[in-house]
Amino acid sequence: MSSKTILVTGSAGFIGFHLSQKLLTQNHQVVGFDSVNDYYDVSLKEARTKILNKSSNFSFIKGDLKDVKVLKKTFKQYRFDYVVNLAAQAGVRYSITNPQVYLDSNMQGFLNILEMCRHHKPEHLVYASSSSVYGANKEMPFSVKHNVDHPLSLYAASKKSNELMAHAYSTLYQLPTTGLRFFSVYGPFGRPDMALFIFTKAILEGRPIDVFNEGKMKRDFTYIDDIVEGIVRLLPRVAMPDSKWNGRDPNPASSFAPYRLYNIGNHQQVELLYFIETIEKKLNRKAIKNFMPIQEGDVPESLADIDELMEDVGFSPNTSIETGVSNFIDWYLDYYKIKK
């Protein structure tokens, strides 16, 4: 991929930060866009942005996707070859107590991105969806060809809505869009509201951890470097109409329009208790476990069918849970200056 100008929204976030870093090493011009809100520790977002700002090829714009004026100015100032929309209000459980935020950020914000792309015509819009869209589905592994009309949270519903909105714009304006359903992403500089961060912090502090669904949860944990590799491979593979698409037997993952959906996961299930054991081994400390029932909005297990992504771009995740957890904890101890 030759040098491109790429907009990464949510650049101060976990995935956006790592993606921006990778793109900068490939000599692309990266424009980061982020509101740097206080959903979690702002200093962590600022630390990520500080690292990115060390590159002369990186420009940062602090703004909200709901602010059309700032977006118009940004798209007018730069000619984006690719747009990667990772900015969103994250968190399944937070959507139960703060639903309005998800409509503002995930729906209105994404609509504004679609409108900007409609008028400024980048080669490709790649955007974040989520494995949470599979909701009440039980058949494993989750496939992009499965029906996903039974979400268990507003967060999941907002991500499914993004996929539908993208399809409408791909159809109406021939805007090439690719949606990525992320599966349990983890790694260094990860979010403080996610399990690995919460468990590591609590175990080091000698506090108990809540183990939901009595520890019977299974997740397709996917290391951040593998996720980023998948996104980078997909950027130049611009979504195209599927000549085999049949309206009488529609494939949800493609379309007569320039539209695609992919799962992006590790294709390996890890039981929650083994995940905790892996953290314990690395820290050489035992967790105090508080076993709890499953939480509202949670799915008991997830597993990604990644055949399409492997076939189309050679995606091949290869980071084991042991290596990934070890890398995160090494970062955590160094970042927070903790001695085991």
PDB file of C-alpha atoms in Angstrom, residues 64-247:
ATOM      1  CA  ASP A  64     -16.776  15.186  18.699  1.00  0.00           C
ATOM      2  CA  LEU A  65     -18.395  13.307  15.824  1.00  0.00           C
ATOM      3  CA  LYS A  66     -21.639  15.073  16.681  1.00  0.00           C
ATOM      4  CA  ASP A  67     -19.981  18.420  15.822  1.00  0.00           C
ATOM      5  CA  VAL A  68     -20.685  18.760  12.106  1.00  0.00           C
ATOM      6  CA  LYS A  69     -18.789  22.040  11.874  1.00  0.00           C
ATOM      7  CA  VAL A  70     -15.528  20.463  13.075  1.00  0.00           C
ATOM      8  CA  LEU A  71     -16.015  17.466  10.793  1.00  0.00           C
ATOM      9  CA  LYS A  72     -16.639  19.667   7.754  1.00  0.00           C
ATOM     10  CA  LYS A  73     -13.506  21.653   8.507  1.00  0.00           C
ATOM     11  CA  THR A  74     -11.470  18.451   8.908  1.00  0.00           C
ATOM     12  CA  PHE A  75     -12.670  16.898   5.650  1.00  0.00           C
ATOM     13  CA  LYS A  76     -12.144  20.182   3.812  1.00  0.00           C
ATOM     14  CA  GLN A  77      -8.596  20.536   5.154  1.00  0.00           C
ATOM     15  CA  TYR A  78      -7.488  17.024   4.211  1.00  0.00           C
ATOM     16  CA  ARG A  79      -8.113  14.791   1.226  1.00  0.00           C
ATOM     17  CA  PHE A  80      -8.614  11.406   2.869  1.00  0.00           C
ATOM     18  CA  ASP A  81      -7.896   8.278   0.880  1.00  0.00           C
ATOM     19  CA  TYR A  82      -9.276   6.064   3.634  1.00  0.00           C
ATOM     20  CA  VAL A  83     -11.487   6.711   6.653  1.00  0.00           C
ATOM     21  CA  VAL A  84     -11.416   4.348   9.632  1.00  0.00           C
ATOM     22  CA  ASN A  85     -14.229   5.047  12.084  1.00  0.00           C
ATOM     23  CA  LEU A  86     -13.380   3.575  15.487  1.00  0.00           C
ATOM     24  CA  ALA A  87     -14.880   6.377  17.591  1.00  0.00           C
ATOM     25  CA  ALA A  88     -17.879   5.154  19.564  1.00  0.00           C
ATOM     26  CA  GLN A  89     -19.294   4.895  23.017  1.00  0.00           C
ATOM     27  CA  ALA A  90     -18.130   1.454  24.127  1.00  0.00           C
ATOM     28  CA  GLY A  91     -19.387  -0.899  26.809  1.00  0.00           C
ATOM     29  CA  VAL A  92     -22.352  -3.258  26.987  1.00  0.00           C
ATOM     30  CA  ARG A  93     -23.207  -2.622  30.636  1.00  0.00           C
ATOM     31  CA  TYR A  94     -22.776   1.154  30.406  1.00  0.00           C
ATOM     32  CA  SER A  95     -25.443   1.179  27.684  1.00  0.00           C
ATOM     33  CA  ILE A  96     -27.984  -0.173  30.170  1.00  0.00           C
ATOM     34  CA  THR A  97     -27.540   2.773  32.536  1.00  0.00           C
ATOM     35  CA  ASN A  98     -26.683   5.500  29.998  1.00  0.00           C
ATOM     36  CA  PRO A  99     -28.643   4.710  26.819  1.00  0.00           C
ATOM     37  CA  GLN A 100     -28.816   8.248  25.426  1.00  0.00           C
ATOM     38  CA  VAL A 101     -25.035   8.445  25.042  1.00  0.00           C
ATOM     39  CA  TYR A 102     -25.128   5.542  22.597  1.00  0.00           C
ATOM     40  CA  LEU A 103     -27.672   7.199  20.354  1.00  0.00           C
ATOM     41  CA  ASP A 104     -25.668  10.429  20.343  1.00  0.00           C
ATOM     42  CA  SER A 105     -22.257   8.902  19.699  1.00  0.00           C
ATOM     43  CA  ASN A 106     -22.841   5.626  17.885  1.00  0.00           C
ATOM     44  CA  MET A 107     -25.807   6.662  15.777  1.00  0.00           C
ATOM     45  CA  GLN A 108     -25.633  10.427  15.207  1.00  0.00           C
ATOM     46  CA  GLY A 109     -21.839  10.400  15.135  1.00  0.00           C
ATOM     47  CA  PHE A 110     -21.721   7.611  12.560  1.00  0.00           C
ATOM     48  CA  LEU A 111     -24.367   9.306  10.425  1.00  0.00           C
ATOM     49  CA  ASN A 112     -22.173  12.409  10.315  1.00  0.00           C
ATOM     50  CA  ILE A 113     -19.190  10.312   9.188  1.00  0.00           C
ATOM     51  CA  LEU A 114     -21.301   8.740   6.447  1.00  0.00           C
ATOM     52  CA  GLU A 115     -22.415  12.192   5.291  1.00  0.00           C
ATOM     53  CA  MET A 116     -18.829  13.459   5.193  1.00  0.00           C
ATOM     54  CA  CYS A 117     -17.766  10.411   3.172  1.00  0.00           C
ATOM     55  CA  ARG A 118     -20.743  10.819   0.861  1.00  0.00           C
ATOM     56  CA  HIS A 119     -19.642  14.333  -0.066  1.00  0.00           C
ATOM     57  CA  HIS A 120     -15.845  13.901   0.005  1.00  0.00           C
ATOM     58  CA  LYS A 121     -15.665  10.396  -1.485  1.00  0.00           C
ATOM     59  CA  PRO A 122     -12.740   8.580   0.140  1.00  0.00           C
ATOM     60  CA  GLU A 123     -11.726   5.345  -1.564  1.00  0.00           C
ATOM     61  CA  HIS A 124     -12.904   3.243   1.398  1.00  0.00           C
ATOM     62  CA  LEU A 125     -14.729   3.643   4.723  1.00  0.00           C
ATOM     63  CA  VAL A 126     -13.860   0.960   7.278  1.00  0.00           C
ATOM     64  CA  TYR A 127     -15.812   1.079  10.530  1.00  0.00           C
ATOM     65  CA  ALA A 128     -16.043  -0.740  13.847  1.00  0.00           C
ATOM     66  CA  SER A 129     -18.919  -3.060  14.538  1.00  0.00           C
ATOM     67  CA  SER A 130     -18.896  -5.628  17.327  1.00  0.00           C
ATOM     68  CA  SER A 131     -19.341  -9.321  18.096  1.00  0.00           C
ATOM     69  CA  SER A 132     -22.102  -8.186  20.458  1.00  0.00           C
ATOM     70  CA  VAL A 133     -24.444  -7.975  17.432  1.00  0.00           C
ATOM     71  CA  TYR A 134     -24.804 -11.774  17.607  1.00  0.00           C
ATOM     72  CA  GLY A 135     -26.862 -11.324  20.772  1.00  0.00           C
ATOM     73  CA  ALA A 136     -29.110 -14.302  21.449  1.00  0.00           C
ATOM     74  CA  ASN A 137     -27.487 -16.463  18.739  1.00  0.00           C
ATOM     75  CA  LYS A 138     -26.363 -19.872  20.016  1.00  0.00           C
ATOM     76  CA  GLU A 139     -24.786 -21.511  16.969  1.00  0.00           C
ATOM     77  CA  MET A 140     -20.985 -21.470  17.134  1.00  0.00           C
ATOM     78  CA  PRO A 141     -18.829 -20.182  15.601  1.00  0.00           C
ATOM     79  CA  PHE A 142     -20.587 -16.895  14.935  1.00  0.00           C
ATOM     80  CA  SER A 143     -20.708 -16.309  11.173  1.00  0.00           C
ATOM     81  CA  VAL A 144     -21.294 -13.089   9.247  1.00  0.00           C
ATOM     82  CA  LYS A 145     -23.844 -15.126   7.287  1.00  0.00           C
ATOM     83  CA  HIS A 146     -25.998 -15.615  10.401  1.00  0.00           C
ATOM     84  CA  ASN A 147     -29.079 -13.530  11.183  1.00  0.00           C
ATOM     85  CA  VAL A 148     -28.317 -10.954  13.894  1.00  0.00           C
ATOM     86  CA  ASP A 149     -31.734  -9.511  14.697  1.00  0.00           C
ATOM     87  CA  HIS A 150     -31.796 -10.322  18.428  1.00  0.00           C
ATOM     88  CA  PRO A 151     -29.407  -7.967  20.271  1.00  0.00           C
ATOM     89  CA  LEU A 152     -29.158  -8.170  24.062  1.00  0.00           C
ATOM     90  CA  SER A 153     -28.106  -4.564  24.691  1.00  0.00           C
ATOM     91  CA  LEU A 154     -28.527  -1.101  23.222  1.00  0.00           C
ATOM     92  CA  TYR A 155     -24.800  -1.091  22.484  1.00  0.00           C
ATOM     93  CA  ALA A 156     -25.262  -4.169  20.279  1.00  0.00           C
ATOM     94  CA  ALA A 157     -28.314  -2.592  18.650  1.00  0.00           C
ATOM     95  CA  SER A 158     -26.351   0.578  17.887  1.00  0.00           C
ATOM     96  CA  LYS A 159     -23.615  -1.442  16.173  1.00  0.00           C
ATOM     97  CA  LYS A 160     -26.134  -3.412  14.120  1.00  0.00           C
ATOM     98  CA  SER A 161     -27.693  -0.078  13.182  1.00  0.00           C
ATOM     99  CA  ASN A 162     -24.299   1.144  11.951  1.00  0.00           C
ATOM    100  CA  GLU A 163     -24.121  -1.833   9.600  1.00  0.00           C
ATOM    101  CA  LEU A 164     -27.587  -1.042   8.230  1.00  0.00           C
ATOM    102  CA  MET A 165     -26.783   2.655   7.846  1.00  0.00           C
ATOM    103  CA  ALA A 166     -23.568   1.821   6.002  1.00  0.00           C
ATOM    104  CA  HIS A 167     -25.459  -0.437   3.618  1.00  0.00           C
ATOM    105  CA  ALA A 168     -27.944   2.334   2.841  1.00  0.00           C
ATOM    106  CA  TYR A 169     -25.101   4.727   1.948  1.00  0.00           C
ATOM    107  CA  SER A 170     -23.273   2.056  -0.049  1.00  0.00           C
ATOM    108  CA  THR A 171     -26.487   1.536  -2.021  1.00  0.00           C
ATOM    109  CA  LEU A 172     -27.523   5.149  -2.475  1.00  0.00           C
ATOM    110  CA  TYR A 173     -24.131   6.742  -3.095  1.00  0.00           C
ATOM    111  CA  GLN A 174     -21.883   3.829  -4.127  1.00  0.00           C
ATOM    112  CA  LEU A 175     -19.759   4.493  -1.039  1.00  0.00           C
ATOM    113  CA  PRO A 176     -17.498   1.466  -0.408  1.00  0.00           C
ATOM    114  CA  THR A 177     -17.940   0.429   3.232  1.00  0.00           C
ATOM    115  CA  THR A 178     -16.515  -2.440   5.259  1.00  0.00           C
ATOM    116  CA  GLY A 179     -17.730  -3.245   8.777  1.00  0.00           C
ATOM    117  CA  LEU A 180     -15.572  -5.175  11.247  1.00  0.00           C
ATOM    118  CA  ARG A 181     -17.110  -7.186  14.063  1.00  0.00           C
ATOM    119  CA  PHE A 182     -14.403  -7.124  16.729  1.00  0.00           C
ATOM    120  CA  PHE A 183     -14.109 -10.009  19.186  1.00  0.00           C
ATOM    121  CA  SER A 184     -12.832  -9.241  22.737  1.00  0.00           C
ATOM    122  CA  VAL A 185      -9.755  -7.194  21.839  1.00  0.00           C
ATOM    123  CA  TYR A 186      -7.018  -7.003  24.482  1.00  0.00           C
ATOM    124  CA  GLY A 187      -3.383  -5.970  24.846  1.00  0.00           C
ATOM    125  CA  PRO A 188      -1.063  -3.161  26.051  1.00  0.00           C
ATOM    126  CA  PHE A 189      -2.702   0.237  26.557  1.00  0.00           C
ATOM    127  CA  GLY A 190      -6.054  -1.587  26.838  1.00  0.00           C
ATOM    128  CA  ARG A 191      -9.197  -0.063  28.275  1.00  0.00           C
ATOM    129  CA  PRO A 192      -9.551   0.095  32.083  1.00  0.00           C
ATOM    130  CA  ASP A 193     -13.174  -1.100  31.864  1.00  0.00           C
ATOM    131  CA  MET A 194     -12.220  -4.441  30.306  1.00  0.00           C
ATOM    132  CA  ALA A 195     -11.634  -7.740  32.107  1.00  0.00           C
ATOM    133  CA  LEU A 196      -7.857  -8.037  31.715  1.00  0.00           C
ATOM    134  CA  PHE A 197      -7.246  -4.544  33.101  1.00  0.00           C
ATOM    135  CA  ILE A 198      -9.774  -4.941  35.926  1.00  0.00           C
ATOM    136  CA  PHE A 199      -8.460  -8.372  36.961  1.00  0.00           C
ATOM    137  CA  THR A 200      -4.791  -7.382  36.833  1.00  0.00           C
ATOM    138  CA  LYS A 201      -5.353  -4.250  38.913  1.00  0.00           C
ATOM    139  CA  ALA A 202      -7.474  -6.044  41.528  1.00  0.00           C
ATOM    140  CA  ILE A 203      -5.116  -9.020  41.903  1.00  0.00           C
ATOM    141  CA  LEU A 204      -2.114  -6.710  42.384  1.00  0.00           C
ATOM    142  CA  GLU A 205      -4.056  -4.741  45.003  1.00  0.00           C
ATOM    143  CA  GLY A 206      -5.260  -7.868  46.799  1.00  0.00           C
ATOM    144  CA  ARG A 207      -8.917  -7.122  46.084  1.00  0.00           C
ATOM    145  CA  PRO A 208     -11.502  -9.732  45.002  1.00  0.00           C
ATOM    146  CA  ILE A 209     -12.605  -9.975  41.370  1.00  0.00           C
ATOM    147  CA  ASP A 210     -16.175 -10.592  40.211  1.00  0.00           C
ATOM    148  CA  VAL A 211     -16.309 -13.743  38.079  1.00  0.00           C
ATOM    149  CA  PHE A 212     -19.589 -13.665  36.178  1.00  0.00           C
ATOM    150  CA  ASN A 213     -21.657 -16.617  35.019  1.00  0.00           C
ATOM    151  CA  GLU A 214     -19.879 -18.633  37.747  1.00  0.00           C
ATOM    152  CA  GLY A 215     -16.749 -18.571  35.589  1.00  0.00           C
ATOM    153  CA  LYS A 216     -18.392 -20.425  32.699  1.00  0.00           C
ATOM    154  CA  MET A 217     -17.986 -17.577  30.228  1.00  0.00           C
ATOM    155  CA  LYS A 218     -16.054 -18.301  27.037  1.00  0.00           C
ATOM    156  CA  ARG A 219     -14.550 -15.568  24.897  1.00  0.00           C
ATOM    157  CA  ASP A 220     -12.691 -15.330  21.618  1.00  0.00           C
ATOM    158  CA  PHE A 221      -9.954 -13.076  23.003  1.00  0.00           C
ATOM    159  CA  THR A 222      -8.067 -11.379  20.152  1.00  0.00           C
ATOM    160  CA  TYR A 223      -4.706  -9.681  20.608  1.00  0.00           C
ATOM    161  CA  ILE A 224      -4.446  -6.080  19.460  1.00  0.00           C
ATOM    162  CA  ASP A 225      -1.567  -6.667  17.006  1.00  0.00           C
ATOM    163  CA  ASP A 226      -3.629  -9.287  15.174  1.00  0.00           C
ATOM    164  CA  ILE A 227      -6.598  -6.914  15.013  1.00  0.00           C
ATOM    165  CA  VAL A 228      -4.461  -4.111  13.596  1.00  0.00           C
ATOM    166  CA  GLU A 229      -2.912  -6.432  11.016  1.00  0.00           C
ATOM    167  CA  GLY A 230      -6.396  -7.347   9.817  1.00  0.00           C
ATOM    168  CA  ILE A 231      -7.486  -3.712   9.485  1.00  0.00           C
ATOM    169  CA  VAL A 232      -4.344  -2.705   7.609  1.00  0.00           C
ATOM    170  CA  ARG A 233      -4.787  -5.581   5.158  1.00  0.00           C
ATOM    171  CA  LEU A 234      -8.404  -4.595   4.535  1.00  0.00           C
ATOM    172  CA  LEU A 235      -7.879  -0.882   3.890  1.00  0.00           C
ATOM    173  CA  PRO A 236      -6.674  -1.226   0.282  1.00  0.00           C
ATOM    174  CA  ARG A 237      -9.147  -4.042  -0.392  1.00  0.00           C
ATOM    175  CA  VAL A 238     -11.953  -1.661  -1.254  1.00  0.00           C
ATOM    176  CA  ALA A 239     -15.415  -3.161  -0.844  1.00  0.00           C
ATOM    177  CA  MET A 240     -16.933  -4.141  -4.189  1.00  0.00           C
ATOM    178  CA  PRO A 241     -20.412  -5.304  -5.251  1.00  0.00           C
ATOM    179  CA  ASP A 242     -20.834  -9.073  -4.979  1.00  0.00           C
ATOM    180  CA  SER A 243     -21.736 -10.378  -8.439  1.00  0.00           C
ATOM    181  CA  LYS A 244     -23.109 -13.574  -6.872  1.00  0.00           C
ATOM    182  CA  TRP A 245     -25.415 -11.787  -4.436  1.00  0.00           C
ATOM    183  CA  ASN A 246     -28.999 -13.017  -4.722  1.00  0.00           C
ATOM    184  CA  GLY A 247     -31.931 -11.079  -3.305  1.00  0.00           C
TER     185      GLY A 247
END
